[in-house]
Coordinates of N, CA and C in Angstrom, one line a residue:
M1 N -31.6 0.1 -39.6 CA -31.5 0.6 -38.5 C -30.6 0.7 -37.2
N2 N -30.9 2.0 -35.5 CA -30.5 2.1 -35.2 C -30.2 1.2 -34.4
K3 N -29.1 1.6 -33.5 CA -28.7 0.8 -32.3 C -31.3 0.8 -31.8
L4 N -30.4 1.8 -31.1 CA -31.4 2.3 -30.1 C -33.3 1.6 -30.6
K5 N -33.7 2.4 -32.2 CA -34.2 1.6 -32.4 C -35.2 0.0 -32.6
R6 N -33.8 -1.3 -32.7 CA -34.1 -2.2 -32.9 C -33.8 -2.8 -30.8
E7 N -33.8 -1.1 -30.8 CA -33.6 -1.7 -29.2 C -35.9 -2.2 -28.8
W8 N -36.2 -0.7 -29.0 CA -37.5 -0.5 -28.9 C -38.3 -0.8 -29.6
N9 N -37.8 -2.1 -30.9 CA -38.8 -2.4 -31.4 C -38.0 -4.5 -31.2
K10 N -37.9 -5.1 -30.4 CA -37.6 -6.5 -29.8 C -38.7 -6.7 -29.9
K11 N -38.6 -8.5 -30.1 CA -39.7 -9.1 -29.8 C -39.5 -9.8 -28.0
P12 N -41.0 -9.8 -27.8 CA -40.9 -10.4 -26.5 C -39.6 -11.5 -26.7
N13 N -39.9 -12.5 -25.6 CA -38.7 -12.9 -25.5 C -39.3 -13.8 -24.2
R14 N -39.8 -15.0 -25.1 CA -41.0 -16.0 -25.1 C -40.3 -17.1 -23.6
M15 N -38.9 -16.7 -23.9 CA -37.7 -18.4 -23.4 C -37.7 -17.4 -21.7
S16 N -37.7 -18.9 -20.6 CA -37.6 -17.9 -19.6 C -36.7 -19.3 -19.1
A17 N -35.9 -20.0 -19.1 CA -35.1 -21.0 -19.0 C -33.4 -20.3 -19.7
R18 N -32.5 -20.3 -18.6 CA -31.4 -20.4 -19.1 C -31.0 -21.2 -20.4
I19 N -30.5 -20.0 -21.8 CA -30.1 -20.8 -22.5 C -28.8 -21.3 -23.0
E20 N -29.0 -22.8 -22.6 CA -26.5 -22.4 -23.0 C -26.9 -22.9 -24.3
K21 N -25.3 -22.9 -25.2 CA -24.6 -23.5 -26.3 C -23.8 -23.8 -26.3
E22 N -22.2 -25.0 -26.7 CA -21.6 -24.6 -26.6 C -20.8 -23.9 -28.2
R23 N -21.8 -23.3 -29.3 CA -21.1 -23.3 -29.8 C -22.3 -21.5 -30.8
K24 N -21.7 -20.4 -30.5 CA -22.4 -19.9 -30.9 C -23.5 -20.5 -32.3
P25 N -24.6 -19.8 -31.9 CA -25.8 -20.2 -33.4 C -25.8 -19.1 -34.1
N26 N -26.2 -19.9 -34.7 CA -26.7 -18.8 -36.6 C -27.6 -18.4 -36.9
K27 N -28.2 -18.8 -36.2 CA -30.2 -18.0 -35.4 C -30.6 -18.3 -34.3
C28 N -31.1 -17.3 -33.7 CA -31.4 -17.3 -32.9 C -33.2 -18.8 -32.1
P29 N -32.2 -19.1 -31.1 CA -33.5 -20.5 -31.0 C -35.2 -20.0 -30.5
N30 N -34.6 -17.7 -29.5 CA -36.8 -17.9 -29.7 C -37.2 -17.3 -30.6
C31 N -36.6 -16.7 -31.5 CA -37.6 -16.1 -32.6 C -36.8 -16.6 -33.6
S32 N -35.8 -17.0 -34.4 CA -35.1 -17.1 -35.3 C -34.1 -16.6 -36.2
A33 N -34.4 -15.6 -35.6 CA -33.4 -14.3 -36.3 C -31.6 -14.3 -36.3
S34 N -30.5 -13.6 -37.6 CA -29.9 -13.7 -37.6 C -29.3 -12.8 -37.9
P35 N -28.0 -11.7 -37.5 CA -26.9 -12.8 -37.3 C -27.7 -13.4 -35.3
V36 N -26.9 -13.6 -34.5 CA -26.5 -14.1 -33.1 C -25.2 -13.2 -33.1
A37 N -25.5 -12.2 -31.8 CA -23.8 -11.3 -32.0 C -23.4 -10.8 -30.9
S38 N -21.9 -11.1 -30.9 CA -21.0 -11.9 -29.7 C -21.5 -10.6 -28.7
I39 N -21.4 -10.4 -27.9 CA -21.5 -9.7 -26.8 C -19.8 -9.1 -26.2
L40 N -19.9 -8.4 -25.7 CA -18.4 -7.1 -25.4 C -18.6 -7.1 -25.0
Y41 N -17.8 -7.1 -24.1 CA -17.5 -6.3 -22.3 C -16.1 -5.8 -22.4
G42 N -16.5 -4.7 -21.5 CA -15.3 -3.7 -21.0 C -15.8 -2.4 -21.7
Y43 N -14.3 -1.7 -20.4 CA -14.9 0.5 -22.0 C -14.0 -0.3 -23.4
V44 N -14.6 0.4 -24.7 CA -14.1 0.1 -26.2 C -13.9 1.4 -26.0
G45 N -13.1 1.7 -27.8 CA -13.6 2.6 -28.2 C -13.4 2.4 -29.3
M46 N -15.4 2.9 -29.1 CA -15.8 3.2 -30.6 C -15.4 3.3 -31.7
D47 N -14.7 3.4 -32.5 CA -14.8 3.0 -34.6 C -15.8 3.0 -35.4
S48 N -14.9 2.9 -36.5 CA -15.7 3.0 -37.4 C -16.2 1.2 -37.6
V49 N -15.0 0.7 -37.0 CA -15.8 -1.1 -37.9 C -16.5 -1.5 -36.5
L50 N -16.1 -0.7 -35.7 CA -17.2 -1.5 -34.1 C -18.7 -1.1 -34.4
E51 N -18.4 0.3 -35.3 CA -20.3 0.7 -34.6 C -20.5 -0.1 -36.3
Q52 N -20.4 -0.3 -37.3 CA -21.0 -1.0 -38.5 C -20.7 -2.5 -38.3
K53 N -20.0 -3.1 -37.0 CA -20.8 -4.8 -36.4 C -22.1 -4.6 -35.4
I54 N -21.6 -3.5 -35.1 CA -22.9 -3.3 -34.0 C -24.4 -2.7 -34.6
E55 N -23.9 -2.1 -35.6 CA -25.0 -2.3 -37.0 C -26.3 -3.4 -38.0
E56 N -24.9 -3.7 -37.6 CA -25.3 -5.5 -38.9 C -25.0 -6.8 -38.0
G57 N -25.7 -5.9 -36.3 CA -26.0 -6.8 -35.2 C -25.2 -8.4 -34.1
R58 N -23.8 -8.4 -35.8 CA -23.1 -9.4 -35.0 C -22.1 -8.7 -33.5
V59 N -22.2 -7.5 -33.3 CA -22.3 -7.1 -31.8 C -22.4 -6.9 -30.8
S60 N -22.3 -6.1 -29.8 CA -23.6 -6.2 -28.8 C -22.8 -5.7 -27.5
L61 N -23.3 -4.2 -26.7 CA -21.8 -4.2 -25.8 C -22.7 -4.5 -24.7
G62 N -21.7 -5.4 -24.0 CA -22.2 -5.8 -23.1 C -22.1 -4.9 -21.4
G63 N -22.0 -4.1 -21.7 CA -21.1 -3.4 -19.5 C -19.5 -3.0 -19.7
C64 N -19.3 -2.5 -18.5 CA -18.2 -2.2 -19.0 C -17.5 -3.3 -17.6
C65 N -18.0 -4.6 -16.9 CA -17.9 -5.5 -16.5 C -18.9 -6.4 -16.5
E66 N -17.4 -8.2 -17.3 CA -18.8 -9.0 -17.2 C -18.8 -10.5 -15.8
G67 N -19.4 -10.4 -15.6 CA -19.8 -11.0 -14.1 C -19.5 -12.7 -14.1
M68 N -19.1 -13.1 -14.4 CA -18.5 -15.0 -14.3 C -18.9 -15.8 -14.8
G69 N -19.1 -16.4 -15.5 CA -20.5 -17.2 -16.3 C -21.8 -16.5 -16.7
G70 N -21.0 -14.9 -17.7 CA -22.6 -14.2 -17.9 C -22.5 -14.4 -19.5
P71 N -23.7 -13.6 -20.4 CA -24.2 -14.4 -21.6 C -22.8 -13.9 -22.5
V72 N -22.1 -15.0 -23.3 CA -21.5 -14.4 -24.1 C -22.5 -14.2 -26.1
W73 N -23.2 -14.3 -25.4 CA -24.0 -14.1 -27.5 C -25.4 -13.8 -27.2
E74 N -26.3 -12.7 -28.2 CA -26.6 -12.0 -27.3 C -28.0 -11.9 -29.2
C75 N -29.6 -11.8 -28.7 CA -30.3 -12.4 -30.1 C -30.1 -10.3 -30.7
T76 N -30.4 -9.6 -30.9 CA -30.4 -8.1 -31.3 C -31.8 -8.1 -32.1
H77 N -32.7 -9.0 -32.1 CA -33.6 -8.5 -32.2 C -34.8 -9.0 -31.3
C78 N -34.5 -10.5 -30.6 CA -35.8 -10.3 -29.3 C -34.7 -10.2 -28.4
G79 N -33.8 -9.8 -28.3 CA -32.9 -9.1 -27.0 C -32.5 -10.9 -26.2
L80 N -32.4 -12.3 -26.3 CA -32.8 -12.9 -25.1 C -30.3 -13.2 -25.4
K81 N -30.3 -13.4 -24.5 CA -28.8 -13.7 -24.1 C -28.8 -15.6 -23.9
I82 N -27.8 -15.3 -24.3 CA -27.1 -16.9 -24.7 C -25.8 -17.2 -23.6
Y83 N -26.1 -18.8 -22.8 CA -24.7 -18.4 -22.9 C -24.3 -19.4 -23.2
Q84 N -22.9 -19.8 -23.0 CA -21.9 -21.0 -23.5 C -21.6 -21.8 -22.5
K85 N -22.0 -23.1 -22.9 CA -21.7 -24.0 -22.2 C -20.6 -24.5 -22.2
L86 N -20.2 -24.8 -20.4 CA -19.3 -25.3 -20.0 C -19.0 -26.2 -20.4
I87 N -18.3 -27.4 -21.0 CA -17.5 -29.3 -21.6 C -16.4 -28.5 -20.6
V88 N -16.7 -29.5 -19.6 CA -15.4 -30.8 -18.1 C -15.7 -32.1 -18.6
K89 N -14.2 -31.9 -19.1 CA -13.5 -34.1 -19.0 C -13.0 -33.8 -18.4
K90 N -12.8 -35.3 -18.7 CA -12.6 -36.7 -17.7 C -10.7 -36.5 -18.1
L91 N -10.4 -35.6 -16.3 CA -9.0 -36.1 -17.1 C -8.1 -37.9 -17.0
S92 N -7.5 -38.3 -17.7 CA -7.3 -40.0 -17.1 C -5.9 -39.8 -16.8

């Protein structure tokens, strides 16, 4: 199924709160679909390897610019954006 068809078939995102995880989840916390895609930002050169990763749902294109603190992962099934939780450690 190509990326455009997946966009039309996405389930509604039932979560309204910002979802933060320390690590990339194995499955979507909203719809339990897997895999969860890593969002790739910037101007990308499309090649067969990247195209295959997009088709498999392992990579999602996020646009040319990443805003500070933007989402890092996305469910390609329901569209849920997942942010990386920042861990702040106190220096001793």
